[in-house]
mmCIF file of C-alpha atoms in Angstrom:
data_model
loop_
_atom_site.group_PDB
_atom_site.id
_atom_site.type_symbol
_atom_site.label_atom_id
_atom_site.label_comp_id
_atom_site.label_asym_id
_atom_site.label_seq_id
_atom_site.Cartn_x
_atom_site.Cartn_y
_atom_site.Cartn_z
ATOM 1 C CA UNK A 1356 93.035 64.391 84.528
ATOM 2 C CA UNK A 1357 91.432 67.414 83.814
ATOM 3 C CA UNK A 1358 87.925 67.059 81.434
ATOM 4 C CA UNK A 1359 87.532 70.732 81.066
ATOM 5 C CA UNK A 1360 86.496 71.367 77.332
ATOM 6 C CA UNK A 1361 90.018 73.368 75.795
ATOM 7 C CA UNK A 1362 87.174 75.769 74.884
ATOM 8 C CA UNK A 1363 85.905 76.153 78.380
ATOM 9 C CA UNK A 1364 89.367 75.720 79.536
ATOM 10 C CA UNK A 1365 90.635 79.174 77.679
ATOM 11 C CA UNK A 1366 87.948 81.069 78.738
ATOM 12 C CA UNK A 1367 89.251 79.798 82.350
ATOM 13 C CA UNK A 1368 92.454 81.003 82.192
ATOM 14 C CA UNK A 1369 91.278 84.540 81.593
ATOM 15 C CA UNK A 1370 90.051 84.473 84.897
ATOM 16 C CA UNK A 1371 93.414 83.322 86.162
ATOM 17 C CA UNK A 1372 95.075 86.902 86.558
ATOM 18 C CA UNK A 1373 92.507 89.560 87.362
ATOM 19 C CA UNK A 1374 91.055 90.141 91.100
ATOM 20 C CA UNK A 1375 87.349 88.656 90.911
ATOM 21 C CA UNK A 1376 84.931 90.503 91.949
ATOM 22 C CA UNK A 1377 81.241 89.476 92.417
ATOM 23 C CA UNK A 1378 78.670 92.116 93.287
ATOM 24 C CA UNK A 1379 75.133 91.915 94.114
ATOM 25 C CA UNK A 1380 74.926 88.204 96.772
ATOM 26 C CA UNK A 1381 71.297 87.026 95.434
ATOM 27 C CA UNK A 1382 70.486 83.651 92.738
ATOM 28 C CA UNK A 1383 72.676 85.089 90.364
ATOM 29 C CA UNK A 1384 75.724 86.414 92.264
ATOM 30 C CA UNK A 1385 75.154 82.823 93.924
ATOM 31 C CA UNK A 1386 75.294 80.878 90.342
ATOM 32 C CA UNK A 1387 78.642 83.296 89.593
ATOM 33 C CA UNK A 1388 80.497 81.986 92.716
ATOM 34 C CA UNK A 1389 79.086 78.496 91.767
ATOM 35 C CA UNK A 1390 80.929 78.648 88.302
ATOM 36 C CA UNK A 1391 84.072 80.754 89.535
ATOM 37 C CA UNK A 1392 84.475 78.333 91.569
ATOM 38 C CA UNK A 1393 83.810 75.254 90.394
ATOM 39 C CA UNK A 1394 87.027 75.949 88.018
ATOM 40 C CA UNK A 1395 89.811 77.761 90.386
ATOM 41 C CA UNK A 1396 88.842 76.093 93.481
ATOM 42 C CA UNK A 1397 92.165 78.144 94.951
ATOM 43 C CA UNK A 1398 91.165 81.580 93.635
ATOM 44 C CA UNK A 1399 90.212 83.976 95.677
ATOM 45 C CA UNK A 1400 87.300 85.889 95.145
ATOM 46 C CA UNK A 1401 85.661 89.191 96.807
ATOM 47 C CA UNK A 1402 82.135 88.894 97.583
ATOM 48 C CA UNK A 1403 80.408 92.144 98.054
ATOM 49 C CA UNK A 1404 76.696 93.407 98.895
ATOM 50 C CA UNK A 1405 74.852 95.860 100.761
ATOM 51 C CA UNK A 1406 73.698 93.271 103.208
ATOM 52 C CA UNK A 1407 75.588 91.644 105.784
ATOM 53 C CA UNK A 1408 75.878 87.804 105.425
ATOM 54 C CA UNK A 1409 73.410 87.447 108.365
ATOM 55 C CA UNK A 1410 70.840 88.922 105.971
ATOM 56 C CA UNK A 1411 71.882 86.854 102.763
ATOM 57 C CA UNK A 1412 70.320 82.781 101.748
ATOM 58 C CA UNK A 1413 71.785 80.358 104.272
ATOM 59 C CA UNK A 1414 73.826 79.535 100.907
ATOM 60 C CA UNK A 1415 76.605 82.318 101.876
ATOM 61 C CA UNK A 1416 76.810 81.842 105.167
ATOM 62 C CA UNK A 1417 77.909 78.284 104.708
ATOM 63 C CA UNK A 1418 80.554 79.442 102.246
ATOM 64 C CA UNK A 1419 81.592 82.144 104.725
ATOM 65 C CA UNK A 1420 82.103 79.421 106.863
ATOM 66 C CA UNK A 1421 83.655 76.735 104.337
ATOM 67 C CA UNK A 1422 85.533 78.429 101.982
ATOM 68 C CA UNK A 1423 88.852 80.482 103.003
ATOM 69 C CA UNK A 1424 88.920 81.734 99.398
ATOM 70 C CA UNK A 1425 86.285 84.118 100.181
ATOM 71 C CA UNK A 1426 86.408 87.596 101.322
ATOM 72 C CA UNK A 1427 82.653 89.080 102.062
ATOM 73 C CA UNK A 1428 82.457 92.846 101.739
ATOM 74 C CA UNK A 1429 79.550 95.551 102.221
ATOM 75 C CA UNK A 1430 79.107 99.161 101.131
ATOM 76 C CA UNK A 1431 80.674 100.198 103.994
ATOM 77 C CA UNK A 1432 83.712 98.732 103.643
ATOM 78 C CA UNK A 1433 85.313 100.810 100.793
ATOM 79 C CA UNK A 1434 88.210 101.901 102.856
ATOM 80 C CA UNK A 1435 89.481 97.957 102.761
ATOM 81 C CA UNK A 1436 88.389 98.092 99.191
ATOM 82 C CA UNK A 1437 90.662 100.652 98.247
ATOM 83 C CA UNK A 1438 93.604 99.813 100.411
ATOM 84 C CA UNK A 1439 93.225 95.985 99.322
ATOM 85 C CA UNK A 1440 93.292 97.118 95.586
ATOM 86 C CA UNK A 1441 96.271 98.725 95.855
ATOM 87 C CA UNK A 1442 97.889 96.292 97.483
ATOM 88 C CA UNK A 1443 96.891 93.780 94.905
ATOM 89 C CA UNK A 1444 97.689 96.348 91.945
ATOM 90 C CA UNK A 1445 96.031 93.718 89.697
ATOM 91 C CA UNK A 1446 93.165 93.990 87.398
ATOM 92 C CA UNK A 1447 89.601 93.776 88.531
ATOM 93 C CA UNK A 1448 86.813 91.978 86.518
ATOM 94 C CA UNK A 1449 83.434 93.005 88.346
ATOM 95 C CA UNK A 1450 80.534 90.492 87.882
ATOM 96 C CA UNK A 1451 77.670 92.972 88.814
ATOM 97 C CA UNK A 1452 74.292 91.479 89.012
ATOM 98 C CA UNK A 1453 71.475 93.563 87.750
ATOM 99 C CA UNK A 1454 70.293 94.854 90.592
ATOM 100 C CA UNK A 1455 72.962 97.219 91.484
ATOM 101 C CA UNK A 1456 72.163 100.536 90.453
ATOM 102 C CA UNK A 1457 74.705 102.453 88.133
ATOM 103 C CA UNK A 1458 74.953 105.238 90.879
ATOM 104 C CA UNK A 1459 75.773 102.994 93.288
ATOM 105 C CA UNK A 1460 78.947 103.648 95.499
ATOM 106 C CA UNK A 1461 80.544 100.088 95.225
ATOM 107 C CA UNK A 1462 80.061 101.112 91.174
ATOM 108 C CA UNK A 1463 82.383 104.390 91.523
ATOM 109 C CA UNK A 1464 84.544 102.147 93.424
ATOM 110 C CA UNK A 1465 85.031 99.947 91.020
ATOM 111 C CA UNK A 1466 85.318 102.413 88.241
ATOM 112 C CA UNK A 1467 88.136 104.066 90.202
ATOM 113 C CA UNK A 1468 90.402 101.726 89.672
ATOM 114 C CA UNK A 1469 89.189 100.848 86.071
ATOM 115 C CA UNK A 1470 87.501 97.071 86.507
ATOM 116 C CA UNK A 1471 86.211 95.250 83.675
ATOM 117 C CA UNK A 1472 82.516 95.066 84.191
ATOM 118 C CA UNK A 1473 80.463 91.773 82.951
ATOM 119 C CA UNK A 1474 77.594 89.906 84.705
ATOM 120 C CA UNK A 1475 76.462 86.150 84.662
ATOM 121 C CA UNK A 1476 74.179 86.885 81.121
ATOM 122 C CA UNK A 1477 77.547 87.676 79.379
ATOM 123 C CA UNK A 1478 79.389 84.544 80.932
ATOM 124 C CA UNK A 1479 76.605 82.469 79.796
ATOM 125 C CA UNK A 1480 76.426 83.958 76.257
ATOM 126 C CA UNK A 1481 80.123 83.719 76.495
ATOM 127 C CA UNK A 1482 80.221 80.128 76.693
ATOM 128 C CA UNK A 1483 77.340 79.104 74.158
ATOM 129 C CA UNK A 1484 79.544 81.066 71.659
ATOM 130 C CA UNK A 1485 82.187 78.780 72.181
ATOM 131 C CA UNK A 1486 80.483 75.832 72.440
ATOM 132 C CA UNK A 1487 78.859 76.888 69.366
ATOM 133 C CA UNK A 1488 82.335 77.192 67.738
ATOM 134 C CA UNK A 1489 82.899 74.060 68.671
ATOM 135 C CA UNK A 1490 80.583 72.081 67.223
ATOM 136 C CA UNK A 1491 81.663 69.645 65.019
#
């Protein structure tokens, strides 16, 4: 039975088609995958940072490790980022956490191929809108 508010559960399904894409692996990237995943335990999602997953919380190594969903990606790894786009040839919605410069290659990347941009602060304000439309 699912207990997913039909609120919460809209806002869901809008994550259903596009490729999701969280950038920037620190609290708030973390919190992101938390959410993401907590709904569409089978989605899969691309995780990307400058750092290796060596260099990222203990937290990401263990869902390197545990979830197959998952596909880590650094900087450096644009090539695969292209070539797995295009292979997709589905929409991209980019959850970029503040501390990604605008500048920033994985940015242009992104903008390439014409993502959707948001970040964890619009998710959350998101959802207290519709909770706050659904008050009774």
């Amino acid at each position: 039975m699912n207990t997913t508010p039909q609120y919460l559960q809209h806002y869901i399904e809008q994550l259903l088609e596009p490729q999701i894409v969280i950038m920037g692996l620190g609290k708030e990237g973390l919190s992101t995958y938390a959410f993401v995943r907590a709904h569409l335990p089978d989605k899969e999602i691309w995780l990307i940072d400058e750092k290796d997953v060596g260099q990222l919380s203990p937290e990401w190594k263990k869902i390197q490790e545990t979830d197959s969903q998952v596909l880590f990606l650094t900087k450096t790894h644009q090539e695969e980022l292209q070539e797995r786009q295009t292979a997709h040839n589905q929409a991209i919605i980019v959850f970029k956490t503040p501390g990604i410069p605008p500048k920033n290659p994985l940015i242009t990347w992104a903008q390439h191929f014409k993502a959707h941009f948001t970040s964890n602060t619009d998710l959350f304000f998101a959802l207290v809108e519709l909770v706050n439309q659904n008050l009774p």
